[in-house]
Coordinates of C-alpha atoms and ligand atoms in Angstrom, one line a residue:
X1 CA -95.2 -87.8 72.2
X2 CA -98.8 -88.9 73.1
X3 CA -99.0 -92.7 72.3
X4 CA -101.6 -93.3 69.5
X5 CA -105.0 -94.6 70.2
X6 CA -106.6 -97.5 69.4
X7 CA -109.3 -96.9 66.7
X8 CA -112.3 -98.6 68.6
X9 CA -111.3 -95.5 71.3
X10 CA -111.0 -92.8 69.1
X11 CA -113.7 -90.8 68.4
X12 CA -113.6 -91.4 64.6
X13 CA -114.8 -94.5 64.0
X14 CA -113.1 -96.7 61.4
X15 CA -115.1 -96.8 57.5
X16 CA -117.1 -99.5 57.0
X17 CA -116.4 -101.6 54.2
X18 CA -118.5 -100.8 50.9
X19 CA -121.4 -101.9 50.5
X20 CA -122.4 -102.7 54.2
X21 CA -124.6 -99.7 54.8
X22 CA -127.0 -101.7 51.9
X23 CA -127.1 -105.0 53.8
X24 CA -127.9 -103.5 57.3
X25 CA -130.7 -101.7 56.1
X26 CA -131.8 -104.6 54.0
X27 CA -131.6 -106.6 56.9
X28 CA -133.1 -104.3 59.7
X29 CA -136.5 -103.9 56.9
X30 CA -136.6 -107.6 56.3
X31 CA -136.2 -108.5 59.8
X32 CA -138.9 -105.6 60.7
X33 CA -140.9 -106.7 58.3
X34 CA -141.1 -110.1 59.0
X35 CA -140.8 -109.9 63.4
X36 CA -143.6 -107.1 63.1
X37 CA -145.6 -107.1 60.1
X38 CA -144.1 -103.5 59.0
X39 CA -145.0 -101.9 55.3
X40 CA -141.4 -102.3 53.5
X41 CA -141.8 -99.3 51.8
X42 CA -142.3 -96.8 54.8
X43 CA -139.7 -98.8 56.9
X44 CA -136.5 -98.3 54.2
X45 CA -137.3 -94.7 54.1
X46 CA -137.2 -94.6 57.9
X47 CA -134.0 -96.8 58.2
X48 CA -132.2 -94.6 54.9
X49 CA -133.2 -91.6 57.4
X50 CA -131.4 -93.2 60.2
X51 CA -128.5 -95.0 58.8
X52 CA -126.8 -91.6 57.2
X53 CA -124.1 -93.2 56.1
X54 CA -125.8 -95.0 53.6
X55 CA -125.7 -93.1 49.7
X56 CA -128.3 -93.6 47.2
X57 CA -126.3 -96.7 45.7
X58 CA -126.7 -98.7 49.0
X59 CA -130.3 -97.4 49.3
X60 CA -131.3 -98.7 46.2
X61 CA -129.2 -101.9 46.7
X62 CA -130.7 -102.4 50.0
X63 CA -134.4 -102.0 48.1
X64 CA -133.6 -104.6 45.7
X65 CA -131.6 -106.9 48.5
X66 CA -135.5 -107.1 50.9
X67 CA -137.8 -106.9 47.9
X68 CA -136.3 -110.0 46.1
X69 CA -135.9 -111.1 49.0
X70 CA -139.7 -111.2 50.1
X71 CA -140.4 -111.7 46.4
X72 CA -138.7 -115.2 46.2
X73 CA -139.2 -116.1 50.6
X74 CA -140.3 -119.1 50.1
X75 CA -137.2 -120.7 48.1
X76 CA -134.7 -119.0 50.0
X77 CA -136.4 -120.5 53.5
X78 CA -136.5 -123.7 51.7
X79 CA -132.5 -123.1 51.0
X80 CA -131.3 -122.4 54.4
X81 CA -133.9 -124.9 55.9
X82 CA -131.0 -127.7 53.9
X83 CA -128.3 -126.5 56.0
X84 CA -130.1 -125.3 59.1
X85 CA -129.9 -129.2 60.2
X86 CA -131.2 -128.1 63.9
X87 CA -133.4 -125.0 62.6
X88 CA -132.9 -121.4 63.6
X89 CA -131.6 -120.9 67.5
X90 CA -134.1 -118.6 69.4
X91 CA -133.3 -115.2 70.2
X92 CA -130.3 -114.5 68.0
X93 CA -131.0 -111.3 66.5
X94 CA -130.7 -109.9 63.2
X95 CA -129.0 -113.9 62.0
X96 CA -132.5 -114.7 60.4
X97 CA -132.9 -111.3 58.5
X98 CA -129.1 -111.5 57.7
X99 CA -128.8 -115.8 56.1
X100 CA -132.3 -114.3 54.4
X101 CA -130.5 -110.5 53.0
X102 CA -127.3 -113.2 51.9
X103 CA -128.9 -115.5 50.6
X104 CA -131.6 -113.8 48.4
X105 CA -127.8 -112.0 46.9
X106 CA -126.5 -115.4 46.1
X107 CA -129.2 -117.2 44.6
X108 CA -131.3 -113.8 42.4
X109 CA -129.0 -111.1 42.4
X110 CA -126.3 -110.2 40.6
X111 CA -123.7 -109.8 43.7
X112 CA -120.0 -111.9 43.9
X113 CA -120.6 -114.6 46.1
X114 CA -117.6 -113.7 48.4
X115 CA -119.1 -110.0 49.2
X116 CA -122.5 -111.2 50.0
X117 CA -120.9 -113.6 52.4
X118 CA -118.1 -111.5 53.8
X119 CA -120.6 -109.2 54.9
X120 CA -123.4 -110.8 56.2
X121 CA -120.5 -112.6 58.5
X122 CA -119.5 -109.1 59.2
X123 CA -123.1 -107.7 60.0
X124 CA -123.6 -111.1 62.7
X125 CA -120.1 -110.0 64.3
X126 CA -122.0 -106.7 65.0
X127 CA -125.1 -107.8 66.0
X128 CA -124.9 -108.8 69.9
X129 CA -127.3 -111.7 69.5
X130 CA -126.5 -112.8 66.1
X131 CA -122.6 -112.4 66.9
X132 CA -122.7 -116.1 68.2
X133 CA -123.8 -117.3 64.9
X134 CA -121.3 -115.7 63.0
X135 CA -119.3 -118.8 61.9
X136 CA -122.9 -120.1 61.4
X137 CA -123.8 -117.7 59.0
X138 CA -120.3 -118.1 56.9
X139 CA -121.4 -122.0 56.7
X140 CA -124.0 -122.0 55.9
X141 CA -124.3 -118.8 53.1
X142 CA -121.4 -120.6 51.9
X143 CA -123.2 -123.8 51.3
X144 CA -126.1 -122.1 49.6
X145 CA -124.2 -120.6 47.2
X146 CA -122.3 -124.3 46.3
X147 CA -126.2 -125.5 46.2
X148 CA -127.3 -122.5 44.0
X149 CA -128.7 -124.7 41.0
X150 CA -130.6 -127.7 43.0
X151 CA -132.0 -124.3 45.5
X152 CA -133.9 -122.8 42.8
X153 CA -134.4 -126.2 41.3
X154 CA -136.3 -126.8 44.0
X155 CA -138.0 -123.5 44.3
X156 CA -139.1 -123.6 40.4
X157 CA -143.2 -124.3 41.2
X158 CA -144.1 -120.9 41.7
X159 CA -146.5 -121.3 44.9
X160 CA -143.7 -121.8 47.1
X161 CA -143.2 -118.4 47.3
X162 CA -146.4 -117.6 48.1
X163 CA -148.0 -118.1 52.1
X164 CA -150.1 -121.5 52.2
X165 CA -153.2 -119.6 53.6
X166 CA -153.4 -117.2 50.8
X167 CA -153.1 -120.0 47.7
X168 CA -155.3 -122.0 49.0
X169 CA -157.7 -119.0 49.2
X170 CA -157.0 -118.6 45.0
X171 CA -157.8 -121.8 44.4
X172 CA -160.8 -121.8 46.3
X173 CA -162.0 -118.5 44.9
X174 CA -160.1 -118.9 41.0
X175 CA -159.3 -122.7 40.4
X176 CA -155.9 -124.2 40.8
X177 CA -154.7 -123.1 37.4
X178 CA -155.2 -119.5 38.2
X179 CA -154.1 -119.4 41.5
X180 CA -150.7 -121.1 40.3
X181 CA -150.6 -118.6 37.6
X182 CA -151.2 -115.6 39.9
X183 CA -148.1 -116.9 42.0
X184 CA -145.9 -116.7 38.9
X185 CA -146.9 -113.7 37.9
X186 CA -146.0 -112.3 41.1
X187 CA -142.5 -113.6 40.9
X188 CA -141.5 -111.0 38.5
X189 CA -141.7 -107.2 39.0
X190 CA -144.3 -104.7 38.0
X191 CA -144.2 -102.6 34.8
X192 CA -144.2 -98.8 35.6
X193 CA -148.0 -97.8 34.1
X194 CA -148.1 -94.2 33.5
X195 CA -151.9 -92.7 33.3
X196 CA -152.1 -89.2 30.8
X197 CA -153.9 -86.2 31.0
X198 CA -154.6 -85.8 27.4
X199 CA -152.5 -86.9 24.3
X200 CA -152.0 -90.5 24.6
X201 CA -150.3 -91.0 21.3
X202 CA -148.0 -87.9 21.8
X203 CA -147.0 -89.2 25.4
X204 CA -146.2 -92.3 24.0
X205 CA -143.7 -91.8 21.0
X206 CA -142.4 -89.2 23.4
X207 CA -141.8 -91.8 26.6
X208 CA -141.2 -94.4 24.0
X209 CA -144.3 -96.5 26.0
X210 CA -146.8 -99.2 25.0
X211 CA -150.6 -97.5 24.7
X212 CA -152.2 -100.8 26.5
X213 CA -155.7 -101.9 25.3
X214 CA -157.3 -100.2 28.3
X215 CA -155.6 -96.9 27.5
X216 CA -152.8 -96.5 30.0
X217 CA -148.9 -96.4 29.3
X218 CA -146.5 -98.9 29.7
X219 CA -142.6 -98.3 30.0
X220 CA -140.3 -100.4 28.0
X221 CA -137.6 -100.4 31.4
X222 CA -137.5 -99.0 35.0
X223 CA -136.2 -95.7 34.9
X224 CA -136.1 -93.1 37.7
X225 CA -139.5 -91.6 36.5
X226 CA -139.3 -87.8 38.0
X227 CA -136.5 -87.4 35.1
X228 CA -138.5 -88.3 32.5
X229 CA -140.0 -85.9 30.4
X230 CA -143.6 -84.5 31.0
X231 CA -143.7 -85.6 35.0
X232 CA -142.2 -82.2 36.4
X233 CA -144.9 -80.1 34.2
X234 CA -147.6 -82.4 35.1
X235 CA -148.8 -84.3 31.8
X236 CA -149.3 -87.4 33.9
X237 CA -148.8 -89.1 36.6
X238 CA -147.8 -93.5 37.6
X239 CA -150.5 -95.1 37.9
X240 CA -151.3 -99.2 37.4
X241 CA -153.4 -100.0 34.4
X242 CA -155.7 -102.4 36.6
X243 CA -156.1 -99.0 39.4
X244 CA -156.7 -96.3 36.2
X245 CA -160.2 -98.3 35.7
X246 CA -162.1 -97.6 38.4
X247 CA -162.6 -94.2 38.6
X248 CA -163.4 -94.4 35.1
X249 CA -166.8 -96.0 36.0
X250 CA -167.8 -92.6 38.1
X251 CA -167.9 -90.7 34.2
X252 CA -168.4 -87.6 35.7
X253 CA -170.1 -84.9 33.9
X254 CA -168.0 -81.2 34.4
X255 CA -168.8 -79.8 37.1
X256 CA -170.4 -82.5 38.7
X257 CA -169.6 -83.1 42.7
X258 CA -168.1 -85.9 43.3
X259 CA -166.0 -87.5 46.8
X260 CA -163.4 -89.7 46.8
X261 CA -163.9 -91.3 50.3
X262 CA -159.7 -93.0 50.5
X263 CA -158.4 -90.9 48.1
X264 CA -155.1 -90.8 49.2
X265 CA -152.1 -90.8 47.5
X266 CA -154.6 -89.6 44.4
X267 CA -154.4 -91.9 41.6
X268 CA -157.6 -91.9 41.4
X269 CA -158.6 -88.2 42.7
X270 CA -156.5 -87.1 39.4
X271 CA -158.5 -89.4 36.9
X272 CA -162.0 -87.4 38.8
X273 CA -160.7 -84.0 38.9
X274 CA -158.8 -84.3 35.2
X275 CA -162.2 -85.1 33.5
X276 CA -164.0 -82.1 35.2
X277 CA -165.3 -83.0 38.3
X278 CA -165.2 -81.2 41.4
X279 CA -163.8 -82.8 43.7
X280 CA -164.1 -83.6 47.5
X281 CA -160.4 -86.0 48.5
X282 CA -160.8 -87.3 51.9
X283 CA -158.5 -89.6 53.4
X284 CA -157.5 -90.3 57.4
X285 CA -154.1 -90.2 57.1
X286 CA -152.7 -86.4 57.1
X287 CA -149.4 -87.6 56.1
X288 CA -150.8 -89.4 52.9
X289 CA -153.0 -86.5 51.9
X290 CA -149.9 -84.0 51.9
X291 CA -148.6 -86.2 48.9
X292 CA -152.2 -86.0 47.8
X293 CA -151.8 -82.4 47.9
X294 CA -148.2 -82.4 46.3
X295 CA -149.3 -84.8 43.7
X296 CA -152.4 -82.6 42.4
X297 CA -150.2 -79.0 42.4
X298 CA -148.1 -81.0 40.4
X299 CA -150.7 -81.8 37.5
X300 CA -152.4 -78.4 38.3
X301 CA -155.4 -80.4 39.1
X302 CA -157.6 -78.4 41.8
X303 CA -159.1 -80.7 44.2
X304 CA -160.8 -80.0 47.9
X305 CA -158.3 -81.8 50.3
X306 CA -159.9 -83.1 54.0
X307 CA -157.7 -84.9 56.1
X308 CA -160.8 -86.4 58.3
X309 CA -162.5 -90.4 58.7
X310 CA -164.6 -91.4 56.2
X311 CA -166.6 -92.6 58.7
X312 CA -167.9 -89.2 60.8
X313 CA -167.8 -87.3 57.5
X314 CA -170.8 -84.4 57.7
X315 CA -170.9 -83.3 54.0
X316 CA -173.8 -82.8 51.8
X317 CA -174.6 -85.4 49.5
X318 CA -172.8 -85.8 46.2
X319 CA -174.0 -86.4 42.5
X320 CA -171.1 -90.0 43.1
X321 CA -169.1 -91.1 45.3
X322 CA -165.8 -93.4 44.9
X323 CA -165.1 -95.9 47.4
X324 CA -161.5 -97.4 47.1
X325 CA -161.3 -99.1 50.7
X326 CA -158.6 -100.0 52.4
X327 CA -158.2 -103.6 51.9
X328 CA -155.4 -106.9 52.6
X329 CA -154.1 -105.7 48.9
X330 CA -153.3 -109.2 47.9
X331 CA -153.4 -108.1 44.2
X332 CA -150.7 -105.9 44.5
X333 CA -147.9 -108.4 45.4
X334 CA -145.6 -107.8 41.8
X335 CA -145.6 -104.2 43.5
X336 CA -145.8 -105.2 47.4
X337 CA -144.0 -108.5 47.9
X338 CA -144.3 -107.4 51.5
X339 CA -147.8 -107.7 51.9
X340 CA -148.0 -111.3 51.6
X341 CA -145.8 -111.7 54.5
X342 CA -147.3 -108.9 56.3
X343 CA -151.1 -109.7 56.1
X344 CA -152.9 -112.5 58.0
X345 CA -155.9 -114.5 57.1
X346 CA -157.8 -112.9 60.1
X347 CA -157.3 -109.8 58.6
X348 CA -159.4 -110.5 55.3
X349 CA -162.3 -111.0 57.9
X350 CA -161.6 -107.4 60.0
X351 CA -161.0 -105.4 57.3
X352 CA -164.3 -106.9 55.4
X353 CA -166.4 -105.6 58.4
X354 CA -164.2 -101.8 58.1
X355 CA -165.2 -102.0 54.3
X356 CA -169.3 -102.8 55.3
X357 CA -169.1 -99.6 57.5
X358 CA -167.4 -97.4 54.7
X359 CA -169.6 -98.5 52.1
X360 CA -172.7 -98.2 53.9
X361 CA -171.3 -94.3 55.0
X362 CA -170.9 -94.1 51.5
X363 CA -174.1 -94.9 50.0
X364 CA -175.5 -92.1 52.6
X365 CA -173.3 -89.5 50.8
X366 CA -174.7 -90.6 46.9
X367 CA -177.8 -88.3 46.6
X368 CA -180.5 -90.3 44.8
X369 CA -180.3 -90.8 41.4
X370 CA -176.4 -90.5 42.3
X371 CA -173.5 -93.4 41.6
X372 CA -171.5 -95.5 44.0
X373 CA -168.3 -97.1 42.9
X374 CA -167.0 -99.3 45.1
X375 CA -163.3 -100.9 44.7
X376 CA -160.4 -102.8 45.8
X377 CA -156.9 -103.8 45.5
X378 CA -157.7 -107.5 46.9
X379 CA -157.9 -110.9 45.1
X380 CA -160.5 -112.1 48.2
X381 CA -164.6 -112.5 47.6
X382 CA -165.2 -111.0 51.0
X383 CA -163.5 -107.5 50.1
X384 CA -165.4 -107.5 46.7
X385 CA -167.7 -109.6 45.1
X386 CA -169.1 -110.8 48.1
X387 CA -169.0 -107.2 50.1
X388 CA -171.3 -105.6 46.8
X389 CA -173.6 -108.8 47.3
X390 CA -174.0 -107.8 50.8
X391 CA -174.7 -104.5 50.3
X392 CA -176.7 -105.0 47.7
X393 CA -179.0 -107.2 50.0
X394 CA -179.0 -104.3 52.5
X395 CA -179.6 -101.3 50.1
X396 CA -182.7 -102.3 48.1
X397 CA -182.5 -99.0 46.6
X398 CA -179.4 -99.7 44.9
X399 CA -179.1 -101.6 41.7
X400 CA -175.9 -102.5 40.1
X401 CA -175.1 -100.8 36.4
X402 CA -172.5 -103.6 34.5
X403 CA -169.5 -102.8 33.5
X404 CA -169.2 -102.5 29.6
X405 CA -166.3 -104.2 27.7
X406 CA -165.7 -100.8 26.1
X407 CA -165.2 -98.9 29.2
X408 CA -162.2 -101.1 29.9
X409 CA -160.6 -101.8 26.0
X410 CA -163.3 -104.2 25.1
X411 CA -161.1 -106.6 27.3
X412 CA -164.2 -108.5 28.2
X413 CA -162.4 -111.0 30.1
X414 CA -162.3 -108.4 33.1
X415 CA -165.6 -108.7 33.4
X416 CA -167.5 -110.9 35.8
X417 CA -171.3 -112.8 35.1
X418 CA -173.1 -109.9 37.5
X419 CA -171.2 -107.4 35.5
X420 CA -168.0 -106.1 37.9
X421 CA -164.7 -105.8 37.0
X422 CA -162.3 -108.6 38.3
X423 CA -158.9 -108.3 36.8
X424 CA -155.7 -110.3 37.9
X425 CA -152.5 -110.0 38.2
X426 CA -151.2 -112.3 35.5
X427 CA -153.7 -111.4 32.9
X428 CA -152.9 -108.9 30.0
X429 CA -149.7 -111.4 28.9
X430 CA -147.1 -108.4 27.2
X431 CA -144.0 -109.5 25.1
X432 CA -142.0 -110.7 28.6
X433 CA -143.0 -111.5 31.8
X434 CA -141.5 -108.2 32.8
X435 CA -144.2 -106.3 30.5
X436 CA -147.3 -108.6 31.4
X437 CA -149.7 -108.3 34.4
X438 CA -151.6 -106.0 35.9
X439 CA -152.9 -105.3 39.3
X440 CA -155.8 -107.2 40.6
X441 CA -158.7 -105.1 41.3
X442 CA -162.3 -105.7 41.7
X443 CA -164.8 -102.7 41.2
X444 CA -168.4 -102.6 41.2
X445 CA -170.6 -99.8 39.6
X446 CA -174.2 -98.9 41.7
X447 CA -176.7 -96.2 41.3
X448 CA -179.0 -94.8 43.9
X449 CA -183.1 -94.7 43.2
X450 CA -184.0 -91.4 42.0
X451 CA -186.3 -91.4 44.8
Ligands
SAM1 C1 -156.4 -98.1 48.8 S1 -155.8 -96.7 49.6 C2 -156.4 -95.4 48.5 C3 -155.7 -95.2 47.2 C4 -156.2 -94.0 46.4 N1 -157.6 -94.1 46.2 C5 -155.5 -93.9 45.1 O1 -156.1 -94.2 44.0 O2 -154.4 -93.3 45.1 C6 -156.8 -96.6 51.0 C7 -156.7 -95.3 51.7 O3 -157.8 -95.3 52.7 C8 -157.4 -94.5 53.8 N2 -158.3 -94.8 54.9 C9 -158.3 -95.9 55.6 N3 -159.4 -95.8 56.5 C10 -160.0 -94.6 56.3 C11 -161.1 -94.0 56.9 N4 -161.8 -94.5 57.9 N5 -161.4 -92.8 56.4 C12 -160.7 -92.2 55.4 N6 -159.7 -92.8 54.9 C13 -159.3 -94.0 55.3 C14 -155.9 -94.8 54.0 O4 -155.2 -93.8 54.6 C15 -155.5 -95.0 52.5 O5 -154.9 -93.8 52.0

């Protein structure tokens, strides 16, 4: 009789205990994330492609393990700094990504303290550079759960959690107040906003949504939205309530020409093309402008698609053109916690000089008489108010046409002395903090001479 083998030579390899496959990939995204400024969202559907073993439970736990994780960075670096008593040892691995993964369970989730322990100890013991550290990381995860209430104690003032270089941008550009107030709004979660094609009251008895004052839909809770009904037929699409007002600001007349310079994934493209214009989508990335593509058959919305830089676009001019730059998207952080750790302050100033270039390529494609809108996801004065002043002092034959409170809900608060829309992320306060906020955007409306 053959003598049996010892699992670690067999070609099997032993199960891994439940729930593990979630922490890795929680802890290979917020250790790519962090090491090299990857988006989270594009680097867990790369790691869920690559770990196989991992089902849709330990996907989504391994989502809500790195965004609360990134959400809350500051407090939890703030725990482990207490019991890091020489700091973290240099080159060890995954062991930063892995105390972070553990203790972001322990002190916001809703995980036994044993589990989140056991395995983070088991994930340095398979890490070659982190194994070392293994006792380490049973220490100290230990002693941050025993700390749990003086931790977020000492986490409560919200701006911990956000990077010093971007508060003190807020308060320069919003007041102290504000700027504090945006950091607590982007502790909690976004709402899922849901943007219709027609029937807004029927939509939202039938979703059970809030109509907001601006005329998008709320959800009452996350659900997966592809089962909900309406989204397979088309009747709408998600879209934030801050991001639905832009486009608005184009009020296209059927038939009207109009190109969407970065339209993709088509938020906005579906607001153009589902009040009547015709619509030219461009966007650089081929990749994004297949979900473009996917999202308009969808809807049954028929757009022109061009995968192609905005900048060496040849195309006749058109009646208006919608600019929705690529930007830092520092008012997205309820949806991108990510971004705050992934952006640096020399990037506001690099991207503002992409944005001059795309918004001067894009006043070239307004024929006169034609409009401009021009908008981003930032909270920073160089990627909007300050970009329009600058092309406005370049382009004396455009003039800006104000915003009107009743384009946007009569929420005249949005609305900013030269007449653009500013809104931020912890304005439009809902019954919870869970159904308040909205994204912050900044948009500017401009019309070309007539000759
Ligand atoms: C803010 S996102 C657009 C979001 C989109 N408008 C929506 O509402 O769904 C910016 C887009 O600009 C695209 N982009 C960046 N640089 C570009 C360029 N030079 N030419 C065309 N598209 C560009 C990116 O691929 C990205 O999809």
């Amino acid at each position: 009789m053959k003598p049996a083998r010892h699992p670690r030579n067999a070609r099997t390899r032993p199960a891994q205990p439940a729930g593990l496959a979630a922490r890795v990939i929680a802890a290979e995204a917020l250790d790519a994330v962090l090491r090299q400024r990857a988006p989270l969202d594009e680097t867990l559907e790369r790691l869920a492609a690559r770990h196989e073993e991992a089902g849709p439970r330990d996907r989504a736990l391994a989502r809500a393990i790195a965004t609360v994780a990134l959400r809350r960075l500051g407090t939890i670096r703030l725990g482990l700094k207490r019991f890091l008593e020489r700091g973290l040892p240099r080159n060890a691995g995954l062991l930063e990504a892995i105390l972070i993964g553990g203790a972001a369970q322990l002190l916001f989730l809703d995980v036994p303290d044993h589990a989140a322990v056991d395995l983070a100890v088991r994930q340095a013991r398979a890490d070659k550079r982190a194994f070392p550290y293994a006792k380490l990381v049973n220490a100290v995860l230990r002693r941050v759960a025993g700390a749990r209430a003086e931790i977020l104690a000492a986490g409560e003032a919200p701006r911990i959690d956000t990077p010093d270089w971007l508060h003190r941008r807020w308060v320069a550009a919003y007041g102290e107040a504000i700027a504090d107030a945006i950091a607590a709004a982007n502790r909690h979660e976004a709402a899922v906003d849901i943007s219709v094609k027609d029937d807004l009251p029927g939509w939202a008895e039938t979703l059970g949504a809030h109509i907001l004052p601006t005329g998008s839909l709320r959800l009452p809770q996350r659900v997966p939205v592809p089962d909900l009904p309406g989204y397979a037929e088309g009747a709408w699409w998600v879209q934030d309530a801050a991001a639905a007002l832009p486009a608005r600001f184009i009020a296209p007349k059927a038939g009207e020409r109009v190109i969407d310079l970065c339209a993709a994934p088509g938020g906005k493209t579906a607001q153009l093309a589902a009040a009547g214009a015709s619509v030219l989508a461009v966007d650089r990335s081929p990749e994004r402008l297949e979900r473009l593509a996917g999202n308009m058959r969808r809807l049954s919305l028929a757009v022109e698609a061009l995968a192609a830089d905005a900048l060496a676009l040849d195309v006749p001019p058109a009646d208006a053109v919608l600019l929705d730059a690529p930007c830092s998207a520092t008012g997205t952080l309820r949806r991108h916690p990510d971004v705050a750790w992934t952006k640096r302050e020399d990037d506001i100033a690099s991207l503002a000089q992409l944005q001059a270039q795309l918004i001067d390529k894009a006043a070239s494609l307004v024929r006169p008489g034609g409009r401009l809108v021009y908008c981003t996801c930032s909270l920073e004065p160089e990627e909007g108010e300050r970009q329009v002043a600058a092309f406005l002092d370049r382009h004396r034959d455009f003039t800006r046409v104000p915003v009107a409170a009743e384009e946007i809900g009569g929420l005249a608060q949005f609305i900013t002395a030269d007449g653009d829309l500013r809104t931020l992320p912890h304005a439009l306060p809902g019954a919870e903090p869970r159904l308040s906020g909205l994204d912050g955007f900044y948009a500017a409306r401009l019309v070309r001479a007539s000759s």
